[in-house]
């Protein structure tokens, strides 16, 4: 078995990741300029890849006129991020999300149920304002059909492993087909990266590497690709920890809470009242995590969702949303465990930490057009730092990136990738197949991920972080001993390398931010208070292109421009 | 755990293997049946079930969950 390099590809616009943001970006680029040659690649398939593979029960973060205001949205994200999210980006999400809801409805891609008065059903989850619209529909195949109609070229089972840049401009990407083993360089005038966040980070309690909440097929390769191409990443120190159903890290939290569910401890107390009397269950996630960990530590666990006070109609709506639209297998899970969610308490556990620009603030630092520091390289969706943006930010920034790239395209030219870098990348992929013996990629992945929870969960200590840095060095050396038996395992080797890269980013950013912020989002034992010097500042992670080493520095969050 | 197939109902179309986002499922060409090649890479998403035209595919939870 050998990876074969085939002829180079070229496209005006290369979109990497066909989940949520990617298909929207490809479609909008074609809508803006049908003459553009747009190529969309996904290591799964565009029809079923990514976080919303089966659909999603709510369009999170849509500002429906008359229901909530742009200012409320900006204020909510400001509160949740404690000032470490670009308010100009929140403004773009708030202003453009409703038009996207209407388009999805018009195209027949998704439906949005309305109440008896004909109004969209929108619920409150944020500290201020209601931004969660009920959503139904088999979104992905419908989007895939539109893409085919518009003439977007698609390559499925095609993984991007590295971006190439020349003189600070993006030049293309290395593509690897995980089934045929074909390697190709794809040159592009502009690239929109939509590969999702880091879903394979902290080990889930279930005992399975892939039993995660966030989509485990997004293993942080996007963060690694932006980094190696010279981009900046922000909020890598932020621990994205969500309450999850015990044993099955399936979704539920936002659905339960937005419909009025409670979090209770084993004494039946609605414990959030002690920690966040103002926002209760809707408190920012790091505050909620700290509350839950405190309850557990002090012996008042297990903790549960309690939906028993909700009306039968509301419980039906919850069931319909999760079982029909978002995660039908969750129905089987509850049946297996004998849990009736309207009548029984639902035990939960804490996931992650993961890294995500959708459920959190982590990702490539981008401007209001989704542009990164690397010229003509855009990032949209969970791979970008667009502050708790969920599907709303993925669709909005997919759109914004595509329109900007398509608008600028006449003036753009191909940059020439460095042939040595391409050859190096091919050699990196070939190496694990060439080893006669070695560690399995799964073993290596377990070894790396098992240190994440103990070393990165708040409270974080300097000693543990330093120890994690030393471990990272060891992991990199161990990667030379990992053997792949087939192309699927080569994919895993690339993923494990990305997990190691993102682990180093998380550790270095955690060391850099010498303060505590976001509750348990980032709590440092040695620096338990907020430090004014870090107010309105990102801890940025980037690659020093001269030395190849990882650097961190503080960078001001942009002022609100109104 | 991946997919569990009802052999009576399966028509060997391969859609489950084509669409599984984790590349868990592959087709046994000789027997014209899907099998779990990478069973521990399953996300319990249920795409295999949804894509199956005959109701032959069922997502199965793994040992530590059941
Ligand atoms: C279980 C769950 C429940 C959620 N609930 C809600 C909700 O109710 N409402 C809401 O608004 N949001 C919800 N979210 C969040 C929302 O789904 C995400 O924020 C959003 O879908 C992210 O879109 P994306 O395009 O960034 O990533 P994704 O949709 O995950 O797509 C990423 C794509 O990139 C591909 N890919 C990854 N790496 C590579 C690579 N190296 N090369 C090629 N392709 C690659 C993947 O195969 C995938 O198809 C939920 C997320 C999850 C996981
Ligand atoms: S449940 Fe999803 S990941 Fe698991 S085998 Fe089926 S399609 Fe693949
Ligand atoms: S999709 Fe259904 S019928 Fe087709 S191969 Fe898979 S199990 Fe068999």
CSV table of C-alpha atoms in Angstrom, one decimal, chain A residues 70-71 74 86-95 368 558-562:
chain,number,residue,atom,x,y,z
A,70,UNK,CA,-28.9,43.3,17.4
A,71,UNK,CA,-27.7,45.1,20.6
A,74,UNK,CA,-23.9,41.9,21.1
A,86,UNK,CA,-15.0,40.9,18.8
A,87,UNK,CA,-18.3,42.8,19.1
A,88,UNK,CA,-18.1,43.7,15.4
A,89,UNK,CA,-18.3,40.0,14.6
A,90,UNK,CA,-21.3,39.6,16.9
A,91,UNK,CA,-22.9,42.4,15.0
A,92,UNK,CA,-22.4,40.7,11.7
A,93,UNK,CA,-24.0,37.5,13.0
A,94,UNK,CA,-26.9,39.4,14.5
A,95,UNK,CA,-27.6,41.5,11.4
A,368,UNK,CA,-15.6,40.9,9.9
A,558,UNK,CA,-11.1,45.3,18.5
A,559,UNK,CA,-13.2,48.2,19.7
A,560,UNK,CA,-16.9,48.3,18.7
A,561,UNK,CA,-17.2,50.4,15.6
A,562,UNK,CA,-20.9,50.7,15.8
